[in-house]
PDB file of C-alpha atoms in Angstrom:
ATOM      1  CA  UNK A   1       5.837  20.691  24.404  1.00  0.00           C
ATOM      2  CA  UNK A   2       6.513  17.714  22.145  1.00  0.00           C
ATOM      3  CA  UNK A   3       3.502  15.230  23.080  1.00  0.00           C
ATOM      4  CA  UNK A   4       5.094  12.094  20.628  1.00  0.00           C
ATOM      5  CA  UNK A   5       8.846  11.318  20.746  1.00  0.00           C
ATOM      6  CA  UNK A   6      10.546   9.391  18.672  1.00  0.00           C
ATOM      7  CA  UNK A   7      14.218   9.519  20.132  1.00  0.00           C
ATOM      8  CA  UNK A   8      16.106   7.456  17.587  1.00  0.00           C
ATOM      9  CA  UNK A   9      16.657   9.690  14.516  1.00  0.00           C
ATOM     10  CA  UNK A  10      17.740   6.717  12.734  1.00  0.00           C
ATOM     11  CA  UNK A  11      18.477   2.501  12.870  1.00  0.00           C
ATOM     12  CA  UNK A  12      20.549   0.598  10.817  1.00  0.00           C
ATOM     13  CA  UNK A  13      19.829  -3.299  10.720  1.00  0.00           C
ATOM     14  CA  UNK A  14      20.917  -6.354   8.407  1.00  0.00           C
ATOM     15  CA  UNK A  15      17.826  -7.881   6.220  1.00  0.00           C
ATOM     16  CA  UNK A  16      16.343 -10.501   7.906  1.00  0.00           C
ATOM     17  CA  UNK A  17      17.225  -9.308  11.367  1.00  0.00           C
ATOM     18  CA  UNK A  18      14.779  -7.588  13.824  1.00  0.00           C
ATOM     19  CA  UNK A  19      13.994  -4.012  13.618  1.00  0.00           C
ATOM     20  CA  UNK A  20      12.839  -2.542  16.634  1.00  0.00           C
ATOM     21  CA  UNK A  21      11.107   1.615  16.381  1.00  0.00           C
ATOM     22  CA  UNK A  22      10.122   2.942  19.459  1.00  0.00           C
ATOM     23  CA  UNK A  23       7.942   6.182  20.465  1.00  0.00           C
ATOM     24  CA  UNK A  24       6.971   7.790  23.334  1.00  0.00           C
ATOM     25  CA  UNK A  25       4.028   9.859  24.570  1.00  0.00           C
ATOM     26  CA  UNK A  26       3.300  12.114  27.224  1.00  0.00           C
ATOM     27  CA  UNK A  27      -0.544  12.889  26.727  1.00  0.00           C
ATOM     28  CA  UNK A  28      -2.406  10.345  28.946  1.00  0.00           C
ATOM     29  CA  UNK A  29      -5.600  11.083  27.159  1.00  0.00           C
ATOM     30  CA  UNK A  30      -4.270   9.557  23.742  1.00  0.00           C
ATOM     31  CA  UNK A  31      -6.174   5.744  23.266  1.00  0.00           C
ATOM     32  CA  UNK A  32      -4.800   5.096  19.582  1.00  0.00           C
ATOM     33  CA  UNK A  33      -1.899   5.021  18.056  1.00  0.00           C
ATOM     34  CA  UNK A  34      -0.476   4.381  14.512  1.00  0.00           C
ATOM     35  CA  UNK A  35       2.788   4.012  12.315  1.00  0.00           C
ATOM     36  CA  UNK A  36       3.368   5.279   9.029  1.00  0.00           C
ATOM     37  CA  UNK A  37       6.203   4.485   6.926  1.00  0.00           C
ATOM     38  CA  UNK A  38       7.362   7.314   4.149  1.00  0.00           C
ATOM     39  CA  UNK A  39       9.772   6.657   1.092  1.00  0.00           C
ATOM     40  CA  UNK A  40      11.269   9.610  -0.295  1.00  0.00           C
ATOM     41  CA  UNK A  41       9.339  12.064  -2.574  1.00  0.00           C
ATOM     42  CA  UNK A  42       5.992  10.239  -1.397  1.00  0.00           C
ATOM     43  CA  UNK A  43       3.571  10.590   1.024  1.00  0.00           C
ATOM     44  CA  UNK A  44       3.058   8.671   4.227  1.00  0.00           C
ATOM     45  CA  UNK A  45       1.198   5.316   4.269  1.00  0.00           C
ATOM     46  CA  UNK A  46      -0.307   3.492   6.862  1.00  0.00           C
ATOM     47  CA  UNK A  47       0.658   0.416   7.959  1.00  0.00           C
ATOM     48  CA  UNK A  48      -0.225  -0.499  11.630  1.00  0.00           C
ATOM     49  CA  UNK A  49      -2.411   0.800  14.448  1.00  0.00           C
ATOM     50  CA  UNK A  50      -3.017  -0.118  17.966  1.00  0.00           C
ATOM     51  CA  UNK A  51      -5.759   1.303  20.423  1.00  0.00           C
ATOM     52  CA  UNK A  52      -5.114   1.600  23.852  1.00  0.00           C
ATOM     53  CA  UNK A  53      -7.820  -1.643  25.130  1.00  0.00           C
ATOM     54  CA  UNK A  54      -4.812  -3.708  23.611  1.00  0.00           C
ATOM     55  CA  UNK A  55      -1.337  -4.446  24.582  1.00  0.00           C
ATOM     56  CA  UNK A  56      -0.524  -5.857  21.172  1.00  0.00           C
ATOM     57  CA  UNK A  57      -1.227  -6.111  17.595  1.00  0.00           C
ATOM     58  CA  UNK A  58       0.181  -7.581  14.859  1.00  0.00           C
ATOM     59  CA  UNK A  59      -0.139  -7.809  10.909  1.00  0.00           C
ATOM     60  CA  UNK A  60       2.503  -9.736   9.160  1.00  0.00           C
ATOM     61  CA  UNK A  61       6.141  -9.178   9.468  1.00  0.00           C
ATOM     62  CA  UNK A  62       4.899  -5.878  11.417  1.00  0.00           C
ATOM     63  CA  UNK A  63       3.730  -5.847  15.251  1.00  0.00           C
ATOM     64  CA  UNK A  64       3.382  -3.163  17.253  1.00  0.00           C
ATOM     65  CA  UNK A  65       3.120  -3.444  21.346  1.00  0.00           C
ATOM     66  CA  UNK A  66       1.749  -0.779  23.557  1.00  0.00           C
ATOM     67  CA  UNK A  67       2.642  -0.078  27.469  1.00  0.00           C
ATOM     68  CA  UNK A  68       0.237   2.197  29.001  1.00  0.00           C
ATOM     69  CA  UNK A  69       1.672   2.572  31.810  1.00  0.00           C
ATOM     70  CA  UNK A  70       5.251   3.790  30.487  1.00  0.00           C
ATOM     71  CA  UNK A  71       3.846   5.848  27.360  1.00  0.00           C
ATOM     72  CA  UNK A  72       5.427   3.784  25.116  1.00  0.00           C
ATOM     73  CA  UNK A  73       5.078   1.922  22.260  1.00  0.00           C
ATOM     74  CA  UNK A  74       7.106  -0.105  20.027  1.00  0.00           C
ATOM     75  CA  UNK A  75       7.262  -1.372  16.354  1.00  0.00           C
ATOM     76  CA  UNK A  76       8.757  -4.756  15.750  1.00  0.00           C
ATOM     77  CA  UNK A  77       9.576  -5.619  12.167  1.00  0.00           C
ATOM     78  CA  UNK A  78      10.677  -9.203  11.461  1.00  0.00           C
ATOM     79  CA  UNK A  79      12.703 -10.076   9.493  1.00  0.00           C
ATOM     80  CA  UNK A  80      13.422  -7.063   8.244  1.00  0.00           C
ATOM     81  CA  UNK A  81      13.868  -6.472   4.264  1.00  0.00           C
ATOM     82  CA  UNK A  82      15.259  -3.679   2.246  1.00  0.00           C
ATOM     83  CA  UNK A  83      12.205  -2.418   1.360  1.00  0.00           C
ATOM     84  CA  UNK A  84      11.613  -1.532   4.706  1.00  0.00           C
ATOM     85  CA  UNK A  85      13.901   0.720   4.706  1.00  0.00           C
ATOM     86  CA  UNK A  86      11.792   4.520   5.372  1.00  0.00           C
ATOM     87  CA  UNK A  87      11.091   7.408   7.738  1.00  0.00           C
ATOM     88  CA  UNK A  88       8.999   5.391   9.876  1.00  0.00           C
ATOM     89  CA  UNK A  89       6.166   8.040  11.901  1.00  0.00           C
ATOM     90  CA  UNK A  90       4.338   7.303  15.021  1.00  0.00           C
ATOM     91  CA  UNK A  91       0.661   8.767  15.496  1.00  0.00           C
ATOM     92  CA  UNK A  92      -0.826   9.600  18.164  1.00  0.00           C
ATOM     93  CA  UNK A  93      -4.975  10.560  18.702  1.00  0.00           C
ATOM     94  CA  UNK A  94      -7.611  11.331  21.458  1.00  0.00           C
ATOM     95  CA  UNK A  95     -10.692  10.342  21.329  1.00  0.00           C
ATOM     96  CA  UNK A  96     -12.372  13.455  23.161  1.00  0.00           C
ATOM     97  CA  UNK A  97     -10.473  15.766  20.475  1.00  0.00           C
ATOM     98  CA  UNK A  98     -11.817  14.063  17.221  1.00  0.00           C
ATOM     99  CA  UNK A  99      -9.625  14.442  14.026  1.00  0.00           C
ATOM    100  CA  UNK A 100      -6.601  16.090  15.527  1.00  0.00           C
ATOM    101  CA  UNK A 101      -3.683  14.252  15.094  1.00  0.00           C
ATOM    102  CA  UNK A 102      -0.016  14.166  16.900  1.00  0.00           C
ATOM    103  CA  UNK A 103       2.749  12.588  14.870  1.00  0.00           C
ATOM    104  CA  UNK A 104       6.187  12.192  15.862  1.00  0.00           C
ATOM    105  CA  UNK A 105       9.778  13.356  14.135  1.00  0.00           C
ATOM    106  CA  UNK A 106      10.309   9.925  12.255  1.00  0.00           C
ATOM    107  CA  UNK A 107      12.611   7.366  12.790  1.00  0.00           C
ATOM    108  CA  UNK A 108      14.754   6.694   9.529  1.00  0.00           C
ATOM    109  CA  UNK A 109      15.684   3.017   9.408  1.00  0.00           C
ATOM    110  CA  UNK A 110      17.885   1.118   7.102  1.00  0.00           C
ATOM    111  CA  UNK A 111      17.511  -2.326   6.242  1.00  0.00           C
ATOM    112  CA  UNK A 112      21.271  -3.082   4.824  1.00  0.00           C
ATOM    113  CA  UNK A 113      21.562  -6.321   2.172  1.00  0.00           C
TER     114      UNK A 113
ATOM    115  CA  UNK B   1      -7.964   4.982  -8.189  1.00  0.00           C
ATOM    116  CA  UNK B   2      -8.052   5.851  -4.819  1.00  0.00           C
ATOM    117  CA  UNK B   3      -5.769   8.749  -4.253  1.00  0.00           C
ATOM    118  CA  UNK B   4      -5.482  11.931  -2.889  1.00  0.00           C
ATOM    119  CA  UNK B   5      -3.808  14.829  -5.042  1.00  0.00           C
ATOM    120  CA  UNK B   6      -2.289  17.555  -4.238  1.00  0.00           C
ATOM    121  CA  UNK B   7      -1.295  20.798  -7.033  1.00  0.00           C
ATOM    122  CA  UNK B   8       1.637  21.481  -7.519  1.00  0.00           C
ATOM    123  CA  UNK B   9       3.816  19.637  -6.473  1.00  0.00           C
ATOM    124  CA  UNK B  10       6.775  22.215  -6.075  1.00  0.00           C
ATOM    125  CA  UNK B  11       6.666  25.991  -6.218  1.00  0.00           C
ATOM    126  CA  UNK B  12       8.623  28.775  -5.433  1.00  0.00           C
ATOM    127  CA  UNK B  13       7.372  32.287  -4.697  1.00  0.00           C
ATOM    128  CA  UNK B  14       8.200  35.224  -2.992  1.00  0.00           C
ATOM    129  CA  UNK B  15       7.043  36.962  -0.045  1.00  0.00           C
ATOM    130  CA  UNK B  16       3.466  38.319   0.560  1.00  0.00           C
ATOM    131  CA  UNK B  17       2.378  37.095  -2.342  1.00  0.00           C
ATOM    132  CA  UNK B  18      -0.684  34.821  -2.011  1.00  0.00           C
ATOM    133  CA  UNK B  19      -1.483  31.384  -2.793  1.00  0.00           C
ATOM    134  CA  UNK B  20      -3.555  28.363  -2.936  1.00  0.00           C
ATOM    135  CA  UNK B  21      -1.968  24.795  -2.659  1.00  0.00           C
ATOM    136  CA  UNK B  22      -5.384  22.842  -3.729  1.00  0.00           C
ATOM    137  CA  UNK B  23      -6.087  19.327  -2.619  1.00  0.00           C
ATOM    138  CA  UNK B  24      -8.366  16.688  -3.635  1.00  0.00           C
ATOM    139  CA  UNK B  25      -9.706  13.141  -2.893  1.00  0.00           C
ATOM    140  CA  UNK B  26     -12.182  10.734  -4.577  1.00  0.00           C
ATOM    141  CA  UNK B  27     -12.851   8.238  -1.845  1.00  0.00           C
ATOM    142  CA  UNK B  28     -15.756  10.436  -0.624  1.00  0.00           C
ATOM    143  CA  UNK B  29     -13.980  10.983   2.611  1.00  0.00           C
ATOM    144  CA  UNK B  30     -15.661  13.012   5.419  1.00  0.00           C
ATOM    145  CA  UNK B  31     -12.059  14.213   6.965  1.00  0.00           C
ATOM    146  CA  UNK B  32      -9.475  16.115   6.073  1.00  0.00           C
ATOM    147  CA  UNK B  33      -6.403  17.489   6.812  1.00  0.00           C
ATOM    148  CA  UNK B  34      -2.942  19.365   5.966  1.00  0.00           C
ATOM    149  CA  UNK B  35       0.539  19.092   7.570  1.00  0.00           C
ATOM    150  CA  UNK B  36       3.669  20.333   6.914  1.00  0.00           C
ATOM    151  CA  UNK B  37       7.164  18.470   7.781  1.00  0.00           C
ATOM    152  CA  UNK B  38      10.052  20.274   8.711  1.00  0.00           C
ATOM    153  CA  UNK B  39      13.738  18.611   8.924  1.00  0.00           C
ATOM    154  CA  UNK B  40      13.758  17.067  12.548  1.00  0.00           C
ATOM    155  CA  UNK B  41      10.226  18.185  12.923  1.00  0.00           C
ATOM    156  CA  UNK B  42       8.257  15.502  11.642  1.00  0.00           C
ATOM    157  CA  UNK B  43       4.975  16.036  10.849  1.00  0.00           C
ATOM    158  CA  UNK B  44       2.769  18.968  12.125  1.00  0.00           C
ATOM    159  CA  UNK B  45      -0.763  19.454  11.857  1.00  0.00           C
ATOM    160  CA  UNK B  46      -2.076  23.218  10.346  1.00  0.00           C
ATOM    161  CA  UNK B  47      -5.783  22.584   9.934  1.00  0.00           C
ATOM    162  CA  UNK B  48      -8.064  20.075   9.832  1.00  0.00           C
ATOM    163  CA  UNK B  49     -12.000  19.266   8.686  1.00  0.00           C
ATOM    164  CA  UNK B  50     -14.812  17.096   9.925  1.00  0.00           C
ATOM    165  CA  UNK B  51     -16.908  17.374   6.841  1.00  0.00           C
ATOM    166  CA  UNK B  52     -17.840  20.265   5.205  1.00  0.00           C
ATOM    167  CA  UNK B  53     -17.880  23.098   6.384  1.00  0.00           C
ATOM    168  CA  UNK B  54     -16.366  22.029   9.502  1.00  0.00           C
ATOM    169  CA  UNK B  55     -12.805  23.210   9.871  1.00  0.00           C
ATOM    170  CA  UNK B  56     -10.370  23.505  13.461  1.00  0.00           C
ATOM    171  CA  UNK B  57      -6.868  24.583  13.973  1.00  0.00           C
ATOM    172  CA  UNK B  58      -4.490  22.065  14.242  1.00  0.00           C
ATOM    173  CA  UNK B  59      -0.986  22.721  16.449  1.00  0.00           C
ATOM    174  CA  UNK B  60       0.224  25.039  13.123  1.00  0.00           C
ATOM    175  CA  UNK B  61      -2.722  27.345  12.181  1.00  0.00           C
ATOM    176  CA  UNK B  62      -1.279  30.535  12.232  1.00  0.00           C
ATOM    177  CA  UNK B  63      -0.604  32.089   8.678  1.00  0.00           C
ATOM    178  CA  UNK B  64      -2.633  29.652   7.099  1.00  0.00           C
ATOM    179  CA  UNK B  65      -6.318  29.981   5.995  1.00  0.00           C
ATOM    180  CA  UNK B  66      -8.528  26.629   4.809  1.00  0.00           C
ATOM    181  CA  UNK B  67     -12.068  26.070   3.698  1.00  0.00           C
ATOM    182  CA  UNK B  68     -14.245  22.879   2.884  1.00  0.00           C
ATOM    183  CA  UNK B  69     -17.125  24.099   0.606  1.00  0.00           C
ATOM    184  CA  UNK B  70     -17.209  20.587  -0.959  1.00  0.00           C
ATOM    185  CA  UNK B  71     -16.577  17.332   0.431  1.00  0.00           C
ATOM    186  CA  UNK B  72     -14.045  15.762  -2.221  1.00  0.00           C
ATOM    187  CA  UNK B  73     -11.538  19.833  -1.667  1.00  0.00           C
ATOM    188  CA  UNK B  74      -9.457  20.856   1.163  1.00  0.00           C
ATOM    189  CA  UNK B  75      -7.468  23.827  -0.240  1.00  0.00           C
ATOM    190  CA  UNK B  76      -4.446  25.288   2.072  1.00  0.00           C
ATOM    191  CA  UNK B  77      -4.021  29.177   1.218  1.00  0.00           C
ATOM    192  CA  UNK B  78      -1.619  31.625   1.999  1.00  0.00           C
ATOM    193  CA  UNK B  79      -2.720  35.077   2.306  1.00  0.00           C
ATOM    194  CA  UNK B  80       0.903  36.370   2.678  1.00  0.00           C
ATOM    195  CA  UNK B  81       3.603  33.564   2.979  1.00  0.00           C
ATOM    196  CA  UNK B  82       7.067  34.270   4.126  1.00  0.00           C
ATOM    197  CA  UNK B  83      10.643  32.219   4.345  1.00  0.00           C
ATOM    198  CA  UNK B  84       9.437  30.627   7.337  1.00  0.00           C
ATOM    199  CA  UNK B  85       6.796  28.582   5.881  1.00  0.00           C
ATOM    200  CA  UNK B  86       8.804  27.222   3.529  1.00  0.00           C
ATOM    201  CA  UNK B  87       8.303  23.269   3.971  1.00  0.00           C
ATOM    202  CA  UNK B  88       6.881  20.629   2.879  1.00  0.00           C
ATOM    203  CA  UNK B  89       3.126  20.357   2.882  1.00  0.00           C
ATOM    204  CA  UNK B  90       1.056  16.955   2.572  1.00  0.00           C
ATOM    205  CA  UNK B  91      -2.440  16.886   2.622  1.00  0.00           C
ATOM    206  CA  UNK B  92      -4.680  13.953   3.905  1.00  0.00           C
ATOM    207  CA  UNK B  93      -7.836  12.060   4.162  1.00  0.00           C
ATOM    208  CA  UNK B  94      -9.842   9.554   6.140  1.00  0.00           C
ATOM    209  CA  UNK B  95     -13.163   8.084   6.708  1.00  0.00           C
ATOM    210  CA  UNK B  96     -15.448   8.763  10.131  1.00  0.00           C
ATOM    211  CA  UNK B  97     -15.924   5.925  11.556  1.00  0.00           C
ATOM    212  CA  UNK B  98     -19.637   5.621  12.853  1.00  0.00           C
ATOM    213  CA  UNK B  99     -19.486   7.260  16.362  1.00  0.00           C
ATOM    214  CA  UNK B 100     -15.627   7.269  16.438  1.00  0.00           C
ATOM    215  CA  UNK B 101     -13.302   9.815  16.349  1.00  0.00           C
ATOM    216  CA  UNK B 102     -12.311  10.381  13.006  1.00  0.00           C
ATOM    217  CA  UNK B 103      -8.550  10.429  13.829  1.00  0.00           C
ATOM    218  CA  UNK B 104      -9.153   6.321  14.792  1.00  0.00           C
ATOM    219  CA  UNK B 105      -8.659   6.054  11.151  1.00  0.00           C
ATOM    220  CA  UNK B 106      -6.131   5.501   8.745  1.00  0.00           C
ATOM    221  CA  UNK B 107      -4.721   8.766   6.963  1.00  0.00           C
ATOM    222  CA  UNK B 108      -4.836   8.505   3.080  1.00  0.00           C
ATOM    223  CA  UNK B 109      -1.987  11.458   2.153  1.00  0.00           C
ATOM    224  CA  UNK B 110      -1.280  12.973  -0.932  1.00  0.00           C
ATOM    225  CA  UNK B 111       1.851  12.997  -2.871  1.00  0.00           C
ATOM    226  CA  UNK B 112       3.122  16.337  -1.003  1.00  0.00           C
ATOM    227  CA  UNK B 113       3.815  19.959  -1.972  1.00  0.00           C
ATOM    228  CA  UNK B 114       6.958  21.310  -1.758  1.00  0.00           C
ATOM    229  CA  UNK B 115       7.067  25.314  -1.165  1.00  0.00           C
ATOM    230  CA  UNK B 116       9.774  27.565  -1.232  1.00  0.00           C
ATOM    231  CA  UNK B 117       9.152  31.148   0.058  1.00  0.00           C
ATOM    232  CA  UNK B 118      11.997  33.543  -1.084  1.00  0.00           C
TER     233      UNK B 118
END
C-alpha cells in the first residue's frame, strides 16, 4: 500500500517555462508535507514544505499548493532553469507518529536550454 | 561544516557476511534516520531514532539492525546481507522541534552508500 504517489516518472520543460510536480496521498492523518530535489550521486536536499493549516506556500521561484480535500499537492517552479533539473521527492509526515517519514518514487524533471 | 557523512560510500560484499555502514552528523541533531532507494521505489524508510537510545522501525526494518549510543552516530548493520538488499542507502538528520513531531523538520542526508550484495 503505497501511501505517497508521485505518478509522473518524469517532465520535460523549456527554461523559463512553468514546471508543474504533483503527488498524491492517501493517509488522511498526514498534516505536513515536503519536496526534496536530488542531483545524481548526492543526497536529497530540502527545499519546500507545507503543513496542512495552509493551502499554499511559497519561497522564490518554488511554490507548493496543498488540497486537502483531494490528497494532493503540487509543486510549481517558475520559470524554470536548468539547474532545476533533478529527481524531485515528495514527503509526507503525521504528527501522531513522530519521526516516521513517507516519501514518494520521485519525479525526474528536465529543464531543457 | 554542517554535513552528515556516511562510510563508505560504495562496497561490494558477499552474502552473510556482516557489516556496518556508519553514519555521522555534527549539527547536534536529536533525529535520525536511514533509507534506502530502489529504481522506481523512491525512498524507503528502514529505521529511525528520536535521540539516543530511542530507535523504531521504519516501513523497511527487516534484515537490518541500528543503534544510537551517541547522539552525533546512527550506524545501519547487517548481520547477514543478501542480493536483495542491494541498494542504495542514505542516511539522515533533523532537529526536534520543541513539542513537534520531529518529522515537521527538514531532513539533512548524507552523501549515500551504495551496496552491492553478491
Amino acid at each position: 500500500d503505497q501511501q505517497v504517489k508521485q505518478n509522473s516518472p518524469s517532465l520535460s520543460v523549456q527554461e523559463g517555462r512553468i514546471s508543474i510536480l504533483n503527488c498524491d496521498y492517501t493517509n488522511s492523518m498526514f498534516d505536513y508535507f515536503l519536496w526534496y530535489k536530488k542531483y545524481p550521486a548526492e543526497g536529497p536536499t530540502f527545499l519546500i514544505s507545507i503543513s496542512s493549516i495552509k493551502d499554499k506556500n511559497e519561497d522564490g521561484r518554488f511554490t507548493v499548493f496543498l488540497n486537502k480535500s483531494a490528497k494532493h499537492l503540487s509543486l510549481h517552479i517558475v520559470p524554470s532553469q536548468p539547474g532545476d533539473s533533478a529527481v524531485y521527492f515528495c514527503a509526507a509526515s503525521a504528527g501522531t507518529n513522530a519521526g516516521k517519514s513517507t516519501f514518494g518514487d520521485g519525479t525526474t524533471l528536465t529543464v531543457k536550454p | 561544516e554542517a554535513q552528515v557523512t556516511q562510510n563508505p560510500r560504495y562496497l561490494i560484499t558477499v552474502t552473510g557476511k556482516k557489516l556496518t555502514v556508519t553514519c555521522s552528523q555534527n549539527m547536534n541533531h536529536e533525529y535520525m534516520s536511514w533509507y534506502r532507494q530502489d529504481p522506481g521505489l523512491g525512498l524507503r524508510q528502514i529505521y529511525y531514532s528520536m535521540n539516543v537510545e530511542v530507535t523504531d522501525k521504519g516501513d523497511v526494518p527487516e534484515g537490518y539492525k541500528v543503534s544510537r549510543k551517541e547522539k552525533r552516530n546512527f550506524p545501519l548493520i547487517l548481520e547477514s546481507p543478501s542480493p536483495n538488499q542491494t541498494s542504495l542507502y542514505f542516511c539522515a538528520s533533523s532537529h526536534g522541534l520543541a513539542g513537534g513531531p520531529f518529522a515537521y523538520n527538514e531532513q539533512f542526508f548524507g552523501p549515500g552508500t551504495r551496496l552491492t550484495v553478491l
